[in-house]
XYZ file of N, CA and C in Angstrom:
417
model
N -12.441 -162.666 44.676
C -11.862 -163.880 44.155
C -10.644 -164.306 44.957
N -10.105 -163.722 45.888
C -9.006 -164.220 46.704
C -7.688 -164.322 45.959
N -6.604 -164.517 46.729
C -5.275 -164.605 46.151
C -5.082 -165.938 45.444
N -4.503 -165.888 44.284
C -4.240 -167.100 43.506
C -2.955 -167.740 44.016
N -3.017 -168.962 44.555
C -1.851 -169.558 45.191
C -0.809 -170.134 44.234
N -1.144 -170.358 42.971
C -0.175 -170.943 42.037
C -0.316 -170.297 40.678
N 0.755 -170.367 39.929
C 0.741 -169.882 38.562
C 0.811 -171.070 37.604
N 1.628 -172.049 37.923
C 1.773 -173.262 37.113
C 1.220 -174.423 37.922
N 0.370 -175.221 37.312
C -0.226 -176.350 38.006
C 0.789 -177.464 38.255
N 1.550 -177.838 37.230
C 2.583 -178.852 37.387
C 3.560 -178.754 36.211
N 4.704 -179.390 36.372
C 5.721 -179.410 35.329
C 6.302 -180.818 35.266
N 6.722 -181.226 34.091
C 7.315 -182.545 33.922
C 8.596 -182.462 33.116
N 9.545 -183.328 33.445
C 10.794 -183.407 32.701
C 11.040 -184.844 32.292
N 11.629 -185.001 31.124
C 12.020 -186.331 30.663
C 13.312 -186.752 31.321
N 13.448 -188.047 31.572
C 14.666 -188.585 32.179
C 15.103 -189.827 31.417
N 16.414 -190.008 31.300
C 16.956 -191.179 30.614
C 16.880 -192.419 31.494
N 17.291 -192.297 32.745
C 17.320 -193.426 33.675
C 16.235 -193.191 34.730
N 15.100 -193.829 34.552
C 13.949 -193.591 35.417
C 14.251 -193.945 36.869
N 14.830 -195.117 37.111
C 15.082 -195.557 38.492
C 16.056 -194.625 39.199
N 17.136 -194.227 38.533
C 18.106 -193.310 39.144
C 17.463 -191.955 39.417
N 16.635 -191.486 38.499
C 15.969 -190.197 38.670
C 14.916 -190.264 39.767
N 14.219 -191.386 39.876
C 13.234 -191.577 40.932
C 13.914 -191.470 42.299
N 15.052 -192.128 42.435
C 15.815 -192.074 43.680
C 16.347 -190.662 43.930
N 16.928 -190.044 42.902
C 17.500 -188.697 43.046
C 16.448 -187.711 43.530
N 15.318 -187.621 42.834
C 14.306 -186.635 43.194
C 13.641 -186.960 44.529
N 13.451 -188.225 44.830
C 12.888 -188.585 46.128
C 13.745 -188.079 47.273
N 15.048 -188.206 47.124
C 15.975 -187.780 48.166
C 16.234 -186.285 48.136
N 16.422 -185.710 46.940
C 16.764 -184.290 46.830
C 15.618 -183.375 47.234
N 14.385 -183.769 46.951
C 13.239 -182.902 47.231
C 12.654 -183.086 48.630
N 13.060 -184.135 49.329
C 12.528 -184.387 50.676
C 12.735 -183.204 51.625
N 13.911 -182.551 51.637
C 14.073 -181.409 52.542
C 13.143 -180.237 52.224
N 12.559 -180.218 51.038
C 11.640 -179.146 50.653
C 10.185 -179.541 50.923
N 9.992 -180.706 51.529
C 8.647 -181.153 51.880
C 7.947 -181.949 50.794
N 8.658 -182.279 49.701
C 8.063 -183.045 48.609
C 8.102 -184.539 48.921
N 7.043 -185.217 48.509
C 6.976 -186.674 48.580
C 6.546 -187.200 47.223
N 6.863 -188.462 46.949
C 6.326 -189.070 45.737
C 4.848 -189.337 45.991
N 3.997 -188.777 45.139
C 2.554 -188.889 45.350
C 1.871 -189.739 44.291
N 2.572 -190.045 43.200
C 1.959 -190.855 42.143
C 3.044 -191.553 41.347
N 2.701 -192.728 40.853
C 3.584 -193.423 39.917
C 2.698 -194.084 38.869
N 3.090 -193.930 37.627
C 2.366 -194.517 36.513
C 3.311 -195.515 35.873
N 2.925 -196.777 35.857
C 3.798 -197.826 35.351
C 3.234 -198.372 34.049
N 3.477 -197.651 32.975
C 3.039 -198.063 31.647
C 4.267 -198.163 30.765
N 4.084 -198.121 29.455
C 5.226 -198.171 28.545
C 6.218 -197.038 28.820
N 5.716 -195.858 29.137
C 6.547 -194.714 29.494
C 6.250 -194.356 30.941
N 7.039 -194.922 31.844
C 6.790 -194.714 33.267
C 6.902 -193.242 33.647
N 6.171 -192.869 34.681
C 6.192 -191.499 35.185
C 5.984 -191.534 36.689
N 6.498 -190.509 37.362
C 6.292 -190.369 38.803
C 6.041 -188.908 39.114
N 5.087 -188.672 40.013
C 4.754 -187.320 40.428
C 5.197 -187.075 41.856
N 5.748 -185.899 42.095
C 6.184 -185.480 43.421
C 5.445 -184.203 43.776
N 5.165 -184.026 45.050
C 4.474 -182.806 45.431
C 4.423 -182.605 46.926
N 3.808 -181.496 47.285
C 3.611 -181.116 48.670
C 2.116 -181.153 48.952
N 1.751 -181.638 50.108
C 0.343 -181.718 50.515
C -0.489 -182.553 49.535
N 0.106 -183.621 49.005
C -0.622 -184.542 48.147
C -0.786 -184.123 46.703
N -0.343 -182.925 46.344
C -0.471 -182.458 44.963
C 0.647 -183.056 44.108
N 0.397 -183.186 42.825
C 1.421 -183.697 41.891
C 2.019 -182.507 41.126
N 2.897 -181.774 41.786
C 3.466 -180.540 41.242
C 4.564 -180.767 40.202
N 5.346 -181.813 40.392
C 6.526 -182.047 39.563
C 6.561 -183.508 39.142
N 6.729 -183.738 37.832
C 6.723 -185.094 37.286
C 8.028 -185.404 36.573
N 8.445 -186.665 36.659
C 9.513 -187.167 35.801
C 8.888 -188.195 34.871
N 9.346 -188.209 33.627
C 8.806 -189.109 32.611
C 9.955 -189.884 31.975
N 9.805 -191.198 31.913
C 10.819 -192.035 31.291
C 10.939 -191.680 29.811
N 12.136 -191.606 29.328
C 12.383 -191.261 27.933
C 13.497 -190.238 27.853
N 14.054 -190.096 26.720
C 15.187 -189.182 26.546
C 14.744 -187.730 26.725
N 15.461 -186.981 27.576
C 15.118 -185.566 27.772
C 15.251 -184.770 26.482
N 14.393 -183.775 26.315
C 14.422 -182.936 25.123
C 15.584 -181.964 25.155
N 16.068 -181.608 26.304
C 17.170 -180.666 26.439
C 17.301 -180.243 27.885
N 18.362 -179.528 28.160
C 18.600 -179.097 29.534
C 17.498 -178.141 29.987
N 16.990 -178.376 31.156
C 15.895 -177.598 31.710
C 16.301 -177.033 33.058
N 15.714 -175.920 33.442
C 15.924 -175.333 34.759
C 14.595 -175.329 35.491
N 14.574 -175.931 36.678
C 13.390 -175.949 37.517
C 13.792 -175.412 38.882
N 13.050 -174.421 39.381
C 13.315 -173.853 40.701
C 12.175 -174.223 41.644
N 12.525 -174.820 42.772
C 11.560 -175.211 43.784
C 11.592 -174.218 44.932
N 10.417 -173.804 45.381
C 10.277 -172.879 46.487
C 10.648 -173.573 47.791
N 11.478 -172.918 48.597
C 11.853 -173.443 49.905
C 11.298 -172.531 50.990
N 11.038 -173.099 52.150
C 10.451 -172.335 53.240
C 11.476 -171.601 54.089
N 12.773 -171.884 53.895
C 13.811 -171.247 54.706
C 15.173 -171.438 54.041
N 16.151 -170.692 54.526
C 17.527 -170.886 54.063
C 18.018 -172.276 54.455
N 17.614 -172.731 55.628
C 18.021 -174.064 56.083
C 17.499 -175.151 55.150
N 16.295 -174.964 54.623
C 15.749 -175.933 53.674
C 16.545 -175.933 52.380
N 16.994 -174.762 51.932
C 17.851 -174.673 50.735
C 19.150 -175.428 50.992
N 19.755 -175.192 52.148
C 20.999 -175.881 52.505
C 20.800 -177.393 52.532
N 19.702 -177.842 53.152
C 19.422 -179.281 53.251
C 19.161 -179.888 51.876
N 18.459 -179.162 51.010
C 18.248 -179.614 49.632
C 19.590 -179.848 48.944
N 20.500 -178.897 49.057
C 21.796 -178.985 48.390
C 22.553 -180.231 48.859
N 22.598 -180.435 50.171
C 23.281 -181.611 50.726
C 22.606 -182.892 50.234
N 21.284 -182.956 50.333
C 20.552 -184.167 49.935
C 20.722 -184.458 48.447
N 20.676 -183.414 47.621
C 20.814 -183.611 46.176
C 22.214 -184.104 45.822
N 23.239 -183.576 46.466
C 24.602 -184.053 46.216
C 24.758 -185.488 46.702
N 24.217 -185.788 47.877
C 24.275 -187.157 48.408
C 23.537 -188.146 47.510
N 22.525 -187.647 46.789
C 21.742 -188.509 45.895
C 22.379 -188.653 44.519
N 23.553 -188.053 44.317
C 24.267 -188.216 43.053
C 24.239 -187.000 42.151
N 23.659 -185.897 42.603
C 23.666 -184.672 41.807
C 25.047 -184.041 41.796
N 25.258 -183.135 40.856
C 26.535 -182.404 40.769
C 26.288 -180.945 41.121
N 27.183 -180.413 41.935
C 27.060 -179.024 42.369
C 27.081 -178.088 41.169
N 26.143 -177.149 41.149
C 26.099 -176.134 40.098
C 25.928 -174.740 40.702
N 26.189 -174.641 42.011
C 26.095 -173.370 42.718
C 25.722 -173.604 44.166
N 26.694 -173.432 45.060
C 26.470 -173.675 46.487
C 25.422 -172.715 47.046
N 24.805 -173.076 48.163
C 23.816 -172.190 48.776
C 24.399 -170.813 49.074
N 23.613 -169.793 48.791
C 24.043 -168.431 49.082
C 23.084 -167.411 48.511
N 23.294 -166.163 48.899
C 22.480 -165.056 48.395
C 22.890 -164.768 46.955
N 21.917 -164.598 46.103
C 22.143 -164.208 44.704
C 21.639 -162.775 44.560
N 22.480 -161.824 44.973
C 22.090 -160.407 45.027
C 21.739 -159.853 43.655
N 22.216 -160.489 42.587
C 21.868 -160.015 41.251
C 20.380 -160.181 40.960
N 19.695 -161.056 41.721
C 18.262 -161.264 41.545
C 17.467 -160.445 42.557
N 17.849 -160.515 43.813
C 17.299 -159.647 44.866
C 18.171 -159.845 46.101
N 18.078 -158.920 47.013
C 18.902 -158.993 48.218
C 18.531 -160.147 49.138
N 17.366 -160.744 48.924
C 16.946 -161.850 49.781
C 16.766 -163.157 48.998
N 17.317 -163.212 47.786
C 17.207 -164.412 46.947
C 18.309 -165.377 47.369
N 17.945 -166.386 48.162
C 18.892 -167.366 48.687
C 18.636 -168.681 47.973
N 19.634 -169.183 47.255
C 19.407 -170.345 46.404
C 20.611 -171.260 46.355
N 20.353 -172.484 45.894
C 21.396 -173.465 45.599
C 21.000 -174.174 44.313
N 22.004 -174.578 43.539
C 21.779 -175.217 42.244
C 22.516 -176.549 42.185
N 21.844 -177.547 41.614
C 22.423 -178.874 41.439
C 22.015 -179.389 40.063
N 22.932 -180.078 39.394
C 22.591 -180.753 38.138
C 22.112 -182.161 38.476
N 20.936 -182.517 37.985
C 20.391 -183.851 38.234
C 21.116 -184.871 37.355
N 20.786 -186.166 37.460
C 21.481 -187.181 36.654
C 21.342 -186.990 35.151
N 20.412 -186.149 34.708
C 20.201 -185.898 33.288
C 20.778 -184.570 32.813
N 21.425 -183.836 33.707
C 22.011 -182.548 33.353
C 21.065 -181.372 33.520
N 19.857 -181.608 34.044
C 18.927 -180.510 34.298
C 19.393 -179.708 35.507
N 19.241 -178.393 35.448
C 19.638 -177.503 36.534
C 18.479 -177.372 37.514
N 18.633 -177.945 38.696
C 17.590 -177.964 39.709
C 17.981 -176.981 40.809
N 17.051 -176.111 41.156
C 17.313 -175.051 42.125
C 16.320 -175.135 43.272
N 16.787 -174.810 44.464
C 15.903 -174.534 45.596
C 16.137 -173.082 45.953
N 15.046 -172.330 46.160
C 15.170 -170.896 46.435
C 14.255 -170.475 47.572
N 14.801 -169.634 48.441
C 14.037 -168.991 49.503
C 14.118 -167.498 49.246
N 12.943 -166.866 49.154
C 12.889 -165.447 48.821
C 12.909 -164.530 50.033
N 12.812 -165.042 51.216
C 12.768 -164.177 52.386
C 11.586 -163.232 52.302
N 11.821 -161.970 52.574
C 10.739 -160.982 52.582
C 10.544 -160.265 51.265
N 11.417 -160.492 50.284
C 11.341 -159.731 49.032
C 11.380 -160.673 47.838
N 10.224 -161.169 47.368
C 10.206 -162.167 46.302
C 10.480 -161.640 44.903
N 10.640 -160.358 44.709
C 10.800 -159.834 43.345
C 12.259 -159.882 42.900
N 12.448 -159.920 41.580
C 13.771 -159.908 40.963
C 14.192 -158.471 40.725
N 15.504 -158.247 40.701
C 16.035 -156.932 40.365
C 16.058 -156.764 38.860
N 15.504 -155.697 38.373
C 15.591 -155.374 36.944
C 15.233 -156.518 36.060
N 16.067 -156.771 35.060
C 15.824 -157.839 34.085
C 16.631 -159.093 34.375
N 17.338 -159.120 35.499
C 18.145 -160.302 35.815
C 17.238 -161.479 36.095
N 17.530 -162.603 35.486
C 16.750 -163.815 35.683
C 17.666 -164.893 36.259
N 17.131 -165.771 37.112
C 17.934 -166.866 37.629
C 18.447 -167.761 36.515
N 19.559 -168.398 36.766
C 20.219 -169.287 35.814
C 19.201 -169.949 34.947
């Protein structure tokens, strides 16, 4: 049966300001290889972002249910750094500068930004060791 490439097919978050969130995610996720791949313009607008044409991450117009944490896989430390810069330039607020998070693993390199809705958005590069240390979980 081969290696399973994904665990979660897609995830969606509610956003208060659709246009601001559309701009934020378009700019913040670009360094990670994400593009806007779908937009649904109905009573409750939605937009899908993904890599290689897939709709991995969605934003949905409407009041968010609560603060959420989403971690996006990055291909390198440089991509994590570029994500952090792009997300801040797009109006995000710093919630953890790029760096090694040794409490998770010795090669867990991540950056955290709060999106316009207060969601904690992370880019992470695992290097050669993708496992977490003990019971420590990322923010």
